[in-house]
Coordinates of C-alpha atoms (C1' of nucleotides) in Angstrom, one line a residue:
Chain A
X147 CA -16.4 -7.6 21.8
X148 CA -14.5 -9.5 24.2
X149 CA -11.4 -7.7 25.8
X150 CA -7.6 -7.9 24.8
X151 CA -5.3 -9.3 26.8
X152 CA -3.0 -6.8 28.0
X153 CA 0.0 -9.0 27.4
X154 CA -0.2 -8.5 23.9
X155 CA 1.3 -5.2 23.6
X156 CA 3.4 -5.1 27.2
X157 CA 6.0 -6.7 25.1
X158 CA 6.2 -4.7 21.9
X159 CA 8.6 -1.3 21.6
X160 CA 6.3 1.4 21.6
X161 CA 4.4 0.4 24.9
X162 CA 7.4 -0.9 26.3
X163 CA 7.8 1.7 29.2
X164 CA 3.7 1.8 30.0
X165 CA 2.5 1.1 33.1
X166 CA -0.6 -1.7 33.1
X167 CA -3.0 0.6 33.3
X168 CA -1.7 2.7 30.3
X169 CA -1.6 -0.2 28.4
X170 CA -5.0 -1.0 29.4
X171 CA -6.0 2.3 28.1
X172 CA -4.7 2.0 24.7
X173 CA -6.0 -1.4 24.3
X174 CA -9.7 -0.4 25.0
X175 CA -9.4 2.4 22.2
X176 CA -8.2 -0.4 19.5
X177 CA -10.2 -2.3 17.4
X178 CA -8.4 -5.3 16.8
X179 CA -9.4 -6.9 13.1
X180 CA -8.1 -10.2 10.9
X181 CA -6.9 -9.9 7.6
X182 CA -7.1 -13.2 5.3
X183 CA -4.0 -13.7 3.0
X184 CA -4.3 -10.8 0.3
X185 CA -6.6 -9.2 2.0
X186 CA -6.2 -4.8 2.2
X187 CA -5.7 -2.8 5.5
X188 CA -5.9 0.0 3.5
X189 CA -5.2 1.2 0.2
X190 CA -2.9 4.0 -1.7
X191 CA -5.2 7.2 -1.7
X192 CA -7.6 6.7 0.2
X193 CA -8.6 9.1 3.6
X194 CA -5.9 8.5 6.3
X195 CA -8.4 7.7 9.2
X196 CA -6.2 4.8 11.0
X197 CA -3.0 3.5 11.9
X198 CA -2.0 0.4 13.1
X199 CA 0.2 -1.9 15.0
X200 CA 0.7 -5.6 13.8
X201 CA 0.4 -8.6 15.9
X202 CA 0.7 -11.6 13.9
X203 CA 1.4 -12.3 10.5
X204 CA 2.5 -10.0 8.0
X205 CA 2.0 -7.2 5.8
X206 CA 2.9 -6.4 2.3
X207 CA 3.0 -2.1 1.7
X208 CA 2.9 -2.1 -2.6
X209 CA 2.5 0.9 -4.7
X210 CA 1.0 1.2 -8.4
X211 CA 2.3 3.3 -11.0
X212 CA 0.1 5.3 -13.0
X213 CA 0.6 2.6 -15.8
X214 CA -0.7 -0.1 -13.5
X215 CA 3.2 -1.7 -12.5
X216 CA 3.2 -2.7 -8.8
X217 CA 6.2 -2.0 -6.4
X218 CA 6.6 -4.3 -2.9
X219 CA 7.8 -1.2 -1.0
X220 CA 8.5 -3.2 2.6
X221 CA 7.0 -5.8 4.5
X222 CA 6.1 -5.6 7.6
X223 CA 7.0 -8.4 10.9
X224 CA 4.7 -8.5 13.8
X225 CA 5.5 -6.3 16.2
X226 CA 5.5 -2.9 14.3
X227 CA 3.8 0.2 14.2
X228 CA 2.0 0.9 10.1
X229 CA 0.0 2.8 8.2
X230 CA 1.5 5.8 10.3
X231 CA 2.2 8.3 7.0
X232 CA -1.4 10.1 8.4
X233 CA 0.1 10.8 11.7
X234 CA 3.1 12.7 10.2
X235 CA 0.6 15.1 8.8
X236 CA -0.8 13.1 5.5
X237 CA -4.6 13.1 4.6
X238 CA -4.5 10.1 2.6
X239 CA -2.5 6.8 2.7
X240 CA 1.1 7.1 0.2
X241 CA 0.7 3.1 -0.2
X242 CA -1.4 0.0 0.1
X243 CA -1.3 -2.7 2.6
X244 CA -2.0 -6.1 1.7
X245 CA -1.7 -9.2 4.1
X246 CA 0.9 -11.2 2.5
X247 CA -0.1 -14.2 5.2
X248 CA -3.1 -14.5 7.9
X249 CA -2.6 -11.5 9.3
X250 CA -3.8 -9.6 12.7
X251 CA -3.4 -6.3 13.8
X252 CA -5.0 -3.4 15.9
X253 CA -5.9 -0.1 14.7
X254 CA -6.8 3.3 16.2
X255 CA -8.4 6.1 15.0
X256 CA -5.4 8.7 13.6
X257 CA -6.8 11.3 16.4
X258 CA -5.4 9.4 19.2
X259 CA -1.8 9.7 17.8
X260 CA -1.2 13.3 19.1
X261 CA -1.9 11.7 22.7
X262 CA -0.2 8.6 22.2
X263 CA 2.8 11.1 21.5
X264 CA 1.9 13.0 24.4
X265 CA 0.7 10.7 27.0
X266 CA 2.8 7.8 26.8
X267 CA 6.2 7.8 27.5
X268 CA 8.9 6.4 25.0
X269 CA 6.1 6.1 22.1
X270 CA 8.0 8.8 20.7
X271 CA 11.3 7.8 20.6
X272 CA 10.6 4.2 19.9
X273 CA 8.5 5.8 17.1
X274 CA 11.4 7.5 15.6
X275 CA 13.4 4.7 16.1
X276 CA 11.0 2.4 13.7
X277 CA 10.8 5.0 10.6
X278 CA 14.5 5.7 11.2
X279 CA 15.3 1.8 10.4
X280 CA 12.4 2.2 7.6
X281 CA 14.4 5.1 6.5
X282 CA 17.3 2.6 6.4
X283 CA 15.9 0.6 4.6
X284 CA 14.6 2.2 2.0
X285 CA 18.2 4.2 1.8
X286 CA 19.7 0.6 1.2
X287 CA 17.1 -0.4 -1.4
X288 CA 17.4 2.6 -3.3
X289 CA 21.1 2.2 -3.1
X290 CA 20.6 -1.3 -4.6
X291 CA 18.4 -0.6 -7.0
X292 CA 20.6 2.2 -8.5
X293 CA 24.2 0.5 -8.2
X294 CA 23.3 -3.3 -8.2
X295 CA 22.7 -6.0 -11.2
X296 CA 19.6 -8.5 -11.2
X297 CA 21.0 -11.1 -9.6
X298 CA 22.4 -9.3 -6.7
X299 CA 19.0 -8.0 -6.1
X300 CA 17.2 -10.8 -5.8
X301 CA 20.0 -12.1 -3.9
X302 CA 19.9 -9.4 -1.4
X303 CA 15.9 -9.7 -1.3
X304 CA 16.0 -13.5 -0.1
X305 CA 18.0 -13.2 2.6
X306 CA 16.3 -10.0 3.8
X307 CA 12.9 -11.4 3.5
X308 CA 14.6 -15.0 5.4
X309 CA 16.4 -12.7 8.0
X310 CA 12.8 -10.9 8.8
X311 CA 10.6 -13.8 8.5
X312 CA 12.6 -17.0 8.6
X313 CA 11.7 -19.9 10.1
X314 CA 14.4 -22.7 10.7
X315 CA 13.6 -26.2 9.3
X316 CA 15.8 -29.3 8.6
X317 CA 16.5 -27.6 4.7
X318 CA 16.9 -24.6 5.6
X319 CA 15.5 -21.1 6.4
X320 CA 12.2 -21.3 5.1
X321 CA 10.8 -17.7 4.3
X322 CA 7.6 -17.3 6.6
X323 CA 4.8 -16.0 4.4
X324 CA 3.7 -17.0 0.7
X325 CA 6.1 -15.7 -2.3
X326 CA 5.7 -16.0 -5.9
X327 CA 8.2 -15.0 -8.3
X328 CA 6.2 -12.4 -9.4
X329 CA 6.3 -10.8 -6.0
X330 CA 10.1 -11.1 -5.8
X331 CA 10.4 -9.1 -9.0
X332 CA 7.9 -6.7 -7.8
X333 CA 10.3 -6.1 -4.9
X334 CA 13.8 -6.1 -7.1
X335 CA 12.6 -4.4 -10.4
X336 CA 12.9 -6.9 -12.6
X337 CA 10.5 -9.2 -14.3
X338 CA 9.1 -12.5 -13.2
X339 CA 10.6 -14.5 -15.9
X340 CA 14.6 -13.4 -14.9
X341 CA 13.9 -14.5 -10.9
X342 CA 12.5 -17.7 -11.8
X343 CA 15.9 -18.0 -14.1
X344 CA 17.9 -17.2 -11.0
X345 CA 15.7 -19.1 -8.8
X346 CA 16.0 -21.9 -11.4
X347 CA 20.0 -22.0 -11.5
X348 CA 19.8 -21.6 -7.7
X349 CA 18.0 -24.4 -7.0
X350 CA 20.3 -26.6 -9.6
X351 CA 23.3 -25.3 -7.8
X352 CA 21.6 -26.2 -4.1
X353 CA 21.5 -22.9 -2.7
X354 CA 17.4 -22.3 -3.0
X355 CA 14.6 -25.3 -2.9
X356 CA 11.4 -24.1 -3.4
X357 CA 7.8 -25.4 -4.3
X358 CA 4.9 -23.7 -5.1
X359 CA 5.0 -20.3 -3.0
X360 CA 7.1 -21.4 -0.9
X361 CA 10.4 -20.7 -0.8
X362 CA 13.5 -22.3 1.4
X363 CA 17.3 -21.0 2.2
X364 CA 19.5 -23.8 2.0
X365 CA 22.6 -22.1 2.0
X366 CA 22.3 -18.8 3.2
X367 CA 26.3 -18.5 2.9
X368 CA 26.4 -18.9 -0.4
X369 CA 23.7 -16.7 -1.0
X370 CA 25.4 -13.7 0.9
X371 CA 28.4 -13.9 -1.6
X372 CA 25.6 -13.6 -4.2
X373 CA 24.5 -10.5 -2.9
X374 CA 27.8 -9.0 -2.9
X375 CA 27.8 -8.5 1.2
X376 CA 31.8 -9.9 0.3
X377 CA 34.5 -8.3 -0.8
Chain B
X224 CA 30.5 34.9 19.3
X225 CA 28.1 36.6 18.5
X226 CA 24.2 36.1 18.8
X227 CA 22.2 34.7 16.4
X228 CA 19.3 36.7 15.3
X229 CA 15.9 34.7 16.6
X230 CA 14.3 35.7 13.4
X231 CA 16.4 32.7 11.7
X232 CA 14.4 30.3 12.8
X233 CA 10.9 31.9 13.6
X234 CA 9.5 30.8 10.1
X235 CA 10.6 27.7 10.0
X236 CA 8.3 24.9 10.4
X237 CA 9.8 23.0 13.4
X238 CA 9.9 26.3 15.1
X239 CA 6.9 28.1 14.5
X240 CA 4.9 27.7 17.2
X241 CA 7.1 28.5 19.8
X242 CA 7.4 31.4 21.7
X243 CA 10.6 34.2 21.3
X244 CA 12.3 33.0 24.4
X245 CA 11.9 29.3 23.2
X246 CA 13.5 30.4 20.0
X247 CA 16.2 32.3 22.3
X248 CA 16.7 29.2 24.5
X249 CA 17.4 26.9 20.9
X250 CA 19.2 29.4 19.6
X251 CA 21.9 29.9 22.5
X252 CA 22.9 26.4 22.8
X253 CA 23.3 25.9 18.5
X254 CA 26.5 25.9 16.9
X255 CA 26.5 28.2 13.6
X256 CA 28.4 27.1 10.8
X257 CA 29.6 27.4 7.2
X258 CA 30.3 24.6 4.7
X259 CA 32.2 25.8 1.2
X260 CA 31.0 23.8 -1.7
X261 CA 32.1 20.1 -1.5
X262 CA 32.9 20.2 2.4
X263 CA 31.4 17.4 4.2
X264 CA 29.2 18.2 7.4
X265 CA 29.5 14.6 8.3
X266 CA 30.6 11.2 7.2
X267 CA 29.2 7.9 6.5
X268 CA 29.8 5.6 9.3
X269 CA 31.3 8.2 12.1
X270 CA 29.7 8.5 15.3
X271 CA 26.2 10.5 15.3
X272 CA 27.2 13.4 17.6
X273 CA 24.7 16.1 16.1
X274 CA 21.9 17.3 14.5
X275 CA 21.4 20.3 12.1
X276 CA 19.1 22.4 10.8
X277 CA 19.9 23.7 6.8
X278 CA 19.8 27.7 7.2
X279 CA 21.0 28.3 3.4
X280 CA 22.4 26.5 0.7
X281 CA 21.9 23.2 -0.2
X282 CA 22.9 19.6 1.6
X283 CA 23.4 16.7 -0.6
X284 CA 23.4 13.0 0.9
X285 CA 25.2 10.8 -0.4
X286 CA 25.6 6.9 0.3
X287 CA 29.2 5.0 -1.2
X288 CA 28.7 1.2 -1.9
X289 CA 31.2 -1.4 -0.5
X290 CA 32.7 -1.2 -3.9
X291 CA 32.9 2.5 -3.8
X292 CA 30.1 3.6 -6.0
X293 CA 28.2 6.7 -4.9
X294 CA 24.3 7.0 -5.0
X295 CA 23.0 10.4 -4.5
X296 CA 20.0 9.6 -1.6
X297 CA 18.5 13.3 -1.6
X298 CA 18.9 16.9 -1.7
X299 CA 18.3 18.8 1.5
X300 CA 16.8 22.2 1.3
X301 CA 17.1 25.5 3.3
X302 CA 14.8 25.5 6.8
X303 CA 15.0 21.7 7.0
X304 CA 16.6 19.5 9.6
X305 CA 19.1 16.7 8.7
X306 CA 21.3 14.3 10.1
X307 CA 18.9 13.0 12.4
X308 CA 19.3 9.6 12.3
X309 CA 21.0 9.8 15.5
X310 CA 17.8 11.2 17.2
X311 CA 16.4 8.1 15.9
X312 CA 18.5 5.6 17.7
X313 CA 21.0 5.1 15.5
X314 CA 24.8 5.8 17.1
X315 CA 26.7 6.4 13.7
X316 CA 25.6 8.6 10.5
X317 CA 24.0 6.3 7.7
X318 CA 25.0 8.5 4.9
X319 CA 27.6 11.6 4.2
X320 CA 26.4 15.1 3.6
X321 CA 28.1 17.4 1.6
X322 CA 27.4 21.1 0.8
X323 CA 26.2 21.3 -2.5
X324 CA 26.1 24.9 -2.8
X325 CA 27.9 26.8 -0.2
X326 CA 26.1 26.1 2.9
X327 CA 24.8 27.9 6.2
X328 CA 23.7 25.4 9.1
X329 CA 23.2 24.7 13.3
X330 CA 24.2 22.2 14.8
X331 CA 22.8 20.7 17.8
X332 CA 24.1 18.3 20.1
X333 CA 22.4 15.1 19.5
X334 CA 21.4 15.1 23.6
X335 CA 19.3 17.9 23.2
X336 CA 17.0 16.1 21.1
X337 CA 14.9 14.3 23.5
X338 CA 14.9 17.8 25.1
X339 CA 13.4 19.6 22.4
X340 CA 10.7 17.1 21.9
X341 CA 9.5 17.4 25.2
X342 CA 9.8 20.6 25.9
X343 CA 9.0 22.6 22.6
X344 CA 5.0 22.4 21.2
X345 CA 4.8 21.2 17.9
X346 CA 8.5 20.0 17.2
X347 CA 7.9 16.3 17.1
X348 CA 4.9 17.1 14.7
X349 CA 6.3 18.6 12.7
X350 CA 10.1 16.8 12.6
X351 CA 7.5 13.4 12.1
X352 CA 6.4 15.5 9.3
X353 CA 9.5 16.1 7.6
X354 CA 10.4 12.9 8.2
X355 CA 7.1 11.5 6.5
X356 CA 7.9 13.5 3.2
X357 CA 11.2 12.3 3.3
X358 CA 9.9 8.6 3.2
X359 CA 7.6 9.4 0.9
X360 CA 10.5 10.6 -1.1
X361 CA 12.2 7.4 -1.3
X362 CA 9.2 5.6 -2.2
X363 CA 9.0 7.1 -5.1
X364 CA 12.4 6.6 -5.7
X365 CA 12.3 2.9 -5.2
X366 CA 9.5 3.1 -7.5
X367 CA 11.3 5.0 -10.4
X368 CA 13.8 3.0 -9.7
X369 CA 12.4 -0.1 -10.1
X370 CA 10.0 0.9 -13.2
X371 CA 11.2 3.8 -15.3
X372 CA 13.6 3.7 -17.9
X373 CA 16.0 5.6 -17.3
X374 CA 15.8 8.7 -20.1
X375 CA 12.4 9.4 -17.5
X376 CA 14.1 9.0 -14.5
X377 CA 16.7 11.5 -16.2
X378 CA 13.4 13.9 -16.4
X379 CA 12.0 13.0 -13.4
X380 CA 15.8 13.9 -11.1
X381 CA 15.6 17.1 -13.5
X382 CA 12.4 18.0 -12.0
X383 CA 12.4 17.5 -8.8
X384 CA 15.7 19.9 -8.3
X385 CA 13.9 22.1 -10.7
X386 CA 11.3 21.9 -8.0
X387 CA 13.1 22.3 -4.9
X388 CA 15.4 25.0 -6.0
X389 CA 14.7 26.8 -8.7
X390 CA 15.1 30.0 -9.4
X391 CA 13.2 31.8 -12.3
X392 CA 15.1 33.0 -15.4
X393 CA 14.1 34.6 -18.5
X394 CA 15.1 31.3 -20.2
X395 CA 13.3 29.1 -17.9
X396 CA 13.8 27.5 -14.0
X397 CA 17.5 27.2 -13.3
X398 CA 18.5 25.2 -10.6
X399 CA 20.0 26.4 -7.7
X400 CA 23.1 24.8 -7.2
X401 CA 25.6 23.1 -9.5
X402 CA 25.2 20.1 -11.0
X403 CA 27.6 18.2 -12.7
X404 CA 26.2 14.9 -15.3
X405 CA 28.1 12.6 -12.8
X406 CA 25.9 13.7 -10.1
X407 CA 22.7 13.2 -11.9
X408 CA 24.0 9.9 -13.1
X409 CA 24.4 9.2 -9.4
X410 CA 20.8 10.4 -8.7
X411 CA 19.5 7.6 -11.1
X412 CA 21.2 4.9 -11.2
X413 CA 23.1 5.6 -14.6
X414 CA 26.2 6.2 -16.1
X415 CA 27.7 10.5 -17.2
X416 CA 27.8 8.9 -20.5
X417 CA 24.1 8.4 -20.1
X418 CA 23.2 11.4 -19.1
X419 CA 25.2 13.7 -21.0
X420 CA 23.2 12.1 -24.2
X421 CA 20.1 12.7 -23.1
X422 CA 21.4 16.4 -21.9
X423 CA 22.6 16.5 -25.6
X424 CA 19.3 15.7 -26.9
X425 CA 17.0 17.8 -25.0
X426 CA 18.9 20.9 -25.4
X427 CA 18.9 20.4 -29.1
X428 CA 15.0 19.7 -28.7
X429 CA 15.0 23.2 -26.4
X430 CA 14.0 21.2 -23.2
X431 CA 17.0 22.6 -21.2
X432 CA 20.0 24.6 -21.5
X433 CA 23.2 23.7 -19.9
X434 CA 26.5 25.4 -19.2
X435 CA 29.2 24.1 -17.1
X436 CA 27.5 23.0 -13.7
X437 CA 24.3 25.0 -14.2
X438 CA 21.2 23.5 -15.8
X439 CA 18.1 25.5 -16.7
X440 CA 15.2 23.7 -17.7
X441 CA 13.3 25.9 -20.4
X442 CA 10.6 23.7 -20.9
X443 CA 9.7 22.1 -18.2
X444 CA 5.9 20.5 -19.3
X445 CA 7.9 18.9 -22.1
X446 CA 10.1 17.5 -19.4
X447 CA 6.8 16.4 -17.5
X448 CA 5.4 14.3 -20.8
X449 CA 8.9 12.8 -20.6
X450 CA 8.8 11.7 -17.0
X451 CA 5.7 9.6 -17.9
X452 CA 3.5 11.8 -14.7
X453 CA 1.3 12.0 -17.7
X454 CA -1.2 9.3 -18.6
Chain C
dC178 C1' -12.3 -32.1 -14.7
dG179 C1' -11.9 -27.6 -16.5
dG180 C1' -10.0 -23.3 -15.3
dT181 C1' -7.0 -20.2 -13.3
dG182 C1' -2.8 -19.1 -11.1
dC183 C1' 1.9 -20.2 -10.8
dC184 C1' 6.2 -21.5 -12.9
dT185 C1' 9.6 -22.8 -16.6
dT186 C1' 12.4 -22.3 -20.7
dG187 C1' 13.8 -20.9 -25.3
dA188 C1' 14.4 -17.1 -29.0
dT189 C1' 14.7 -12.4 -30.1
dT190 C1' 15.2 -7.6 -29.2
dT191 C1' 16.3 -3.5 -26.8
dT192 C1' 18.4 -0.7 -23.7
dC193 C1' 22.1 1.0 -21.7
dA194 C1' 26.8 0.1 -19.8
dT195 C1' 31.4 -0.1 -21.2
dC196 C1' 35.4 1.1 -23.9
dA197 C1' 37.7 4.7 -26.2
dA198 C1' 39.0 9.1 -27.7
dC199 C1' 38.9 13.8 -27.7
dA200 C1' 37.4 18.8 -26.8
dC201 C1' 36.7 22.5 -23.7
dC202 C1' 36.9 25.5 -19.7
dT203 C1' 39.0 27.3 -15.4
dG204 C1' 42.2 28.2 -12.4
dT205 C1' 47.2 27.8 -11.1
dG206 C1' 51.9 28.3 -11.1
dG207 C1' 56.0 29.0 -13.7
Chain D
dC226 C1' 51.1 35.8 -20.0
dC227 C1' 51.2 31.3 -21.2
dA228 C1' 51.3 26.4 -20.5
dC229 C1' 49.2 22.8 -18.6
dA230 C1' 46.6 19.9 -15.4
dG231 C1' 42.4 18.4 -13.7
dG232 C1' 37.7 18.5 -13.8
dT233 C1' 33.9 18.5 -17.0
dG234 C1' 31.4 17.4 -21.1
dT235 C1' 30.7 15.1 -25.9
dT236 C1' 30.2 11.4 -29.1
dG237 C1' 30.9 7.0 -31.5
dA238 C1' 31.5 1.9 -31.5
dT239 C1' 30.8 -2.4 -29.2
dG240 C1' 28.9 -5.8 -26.2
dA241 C1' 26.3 -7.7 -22.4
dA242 C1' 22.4 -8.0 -19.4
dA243 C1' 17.9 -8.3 -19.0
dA244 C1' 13.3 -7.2 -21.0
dT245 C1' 10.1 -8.8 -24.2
dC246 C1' 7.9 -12.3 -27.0
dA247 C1' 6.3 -16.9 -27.2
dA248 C1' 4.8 -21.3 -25.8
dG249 C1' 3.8 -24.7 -22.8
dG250 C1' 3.5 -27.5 -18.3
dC251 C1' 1.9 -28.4 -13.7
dA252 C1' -0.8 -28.0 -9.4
dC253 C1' -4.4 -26.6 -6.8
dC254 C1' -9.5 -25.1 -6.4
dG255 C1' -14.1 -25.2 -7.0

DNA sequence: CGGTGCCTTGATTTTCATCAACACCTGTGG
DNA sequence: CCACAGGTGTTGATGAAAATCAAGGCACCG
């Protein structure tokens, strides 16, 4: 296995504050690993052996219900720590991780975690600082989820997904990974008939274009007042 | 002032492993105080000056929506840290805690906190830990949330307090700190009106039994069927 | 070129929020 | 001691939002 290129990580928050060498430590304990789209990283219940750090694409963390129904729980941008519930003291994984695009990432055995922690300076905190916006997050989705209608929702679950992933073109903000309607429901609680309604009516109105998977922000403005940001 | 016993805080998880005069050390440089029912600890949006630790009582966090609604986010119990999403980077509190019960609690200030996690074995462990059960918390939240109709996320919010603070009766689990329908209908997402019918329902069925504030669940594996755990 | 996955749209039904009214308990102050 | 106010809880009637049921179309892949 040819070596990684220290400059992929010198970049990134939790290695930040590491010295070359450091970093040249961690990267020799990795094993670096390419997911195709839908492929899993790991899945909900399974031994927690690994965690990992994602370099390029992105990831999808879903749970099942007992009766089968999926929940998009987060996705996760390059850059970021996952799969980390094993180092906070969990034997198995609380979720799966699917690729939602071509996806890359590193992963280390979950023994190491205890050193990264101790070793390297600023893993910690910038540790903390990642589930603490997780945290966030899930606060605000819960939040949603409890006070907020449909259409607000889905509303709410564009832009987040633009804002994360978005790539600028001449229409728009084009989300950067693959989304069907079913996945948008997945993530808002609803079902995939309503979105495509709302995505339907959107698009008529010129706020939304989308093809097949693919969906664009025209008018992200517009879309904010949707989502009830306004007051 | 006088000194707080070291015995407070030698069970606790976060604390455990450390040695007397560690415990002294913490100890010396906490702020003791006492919340009456409904006082707030802190607010929403002020600035993120400390951390806590939950001695006894019970913490309820609350978020409030631009247009005022509130969502109950969790219930924090005795021997548990919170309010430390300052120590993760964040300058300002993302939700308001309120005692739910009268309260006992430190406070640290939020400085020390980088301190703690350097110099005490075992304290960023085991704070990841707590923070790991907390996510994992939410996720099932969002999941409820987003699945369950709502008379099982009724029996589900039931539970989980029966869980975390119950106290055995000769009629069944009561739990340990009032509860009024309005706050279980901002638990789930639903209305008093809601809630109150289901109350109704059940405790003609002999599920629970409910005076003013206090609920007792008498018959809790009915209450599991209903919360859908079953398959 | 057939099949599967993705998307759309209409009709019907169900769940739950909303509106409305009232009853009860508890503590407070006259 | 009693009246009464405010917080709490109940229950019925109505309506709206969104799920479910149903059917079909289109595009991409092997």
């Amino acid at each position: 296995m040819s070596k990684l290129d220290e400059s992929l990580l010198t970049g990134l928050p939790p290695f930040s504050r590491l010295s070359r060498g450091e970093v040249r430590e961690i990267l020799d304990q990795a094993t670096p690993r390419r997911y195709p789209e839908g492929a899993a990283v790991f899945r909900e219940g399974t031994p927690a052996e690994r965690f990992h750090l994602l370099l390029d694409g992105f990831i999808r963390v879903v749970r099942t219900t007992p009766e089968g129904e999926q929940v998009i729980a987060l996705h996760i941008p390059p850059g970021q720590l996952f799969g980390i519930a094993p180092a906070m003291g969990r034997d198995t994984y609380p979720a799966t991780a699917v690729a939602a695009a071509e996806s890359l990432a590193l992963g280390w055995p979950v023994r190491l975690w205890g050193d990264f922690n101790t070793r390297y300076d600023g893993f910690t905190t910038e540790t903390f600082r990642t589930i603490g916006a997780r945290l966030g997050e899930f606060q605000t989705r819960v939040t949603e989820l409890a006070t907020q209608a449909v259409e607000r929702r889905v509303a709410s679950a564009l832009l987040r997904m633009a804002n994360q992933s978005g790539r600028a073109t001449e229409a728009g903000i084009e989300i950067g990974f693959p989304v069907t309607r079913a996945d948008i429901a997945e993530m808002t609680g609803t079902t995939l008939h309503t979105v495509s309604r709302l995505l339907s009516a959107w698009e008529r109105e010129g706020i939304v274009q989308s093809a097949r998977r693919r969906i664009t922000v025209t008018a992200p403005h517009r879309l904010v007042v949707l989502s009830g940001a306004a007051t």
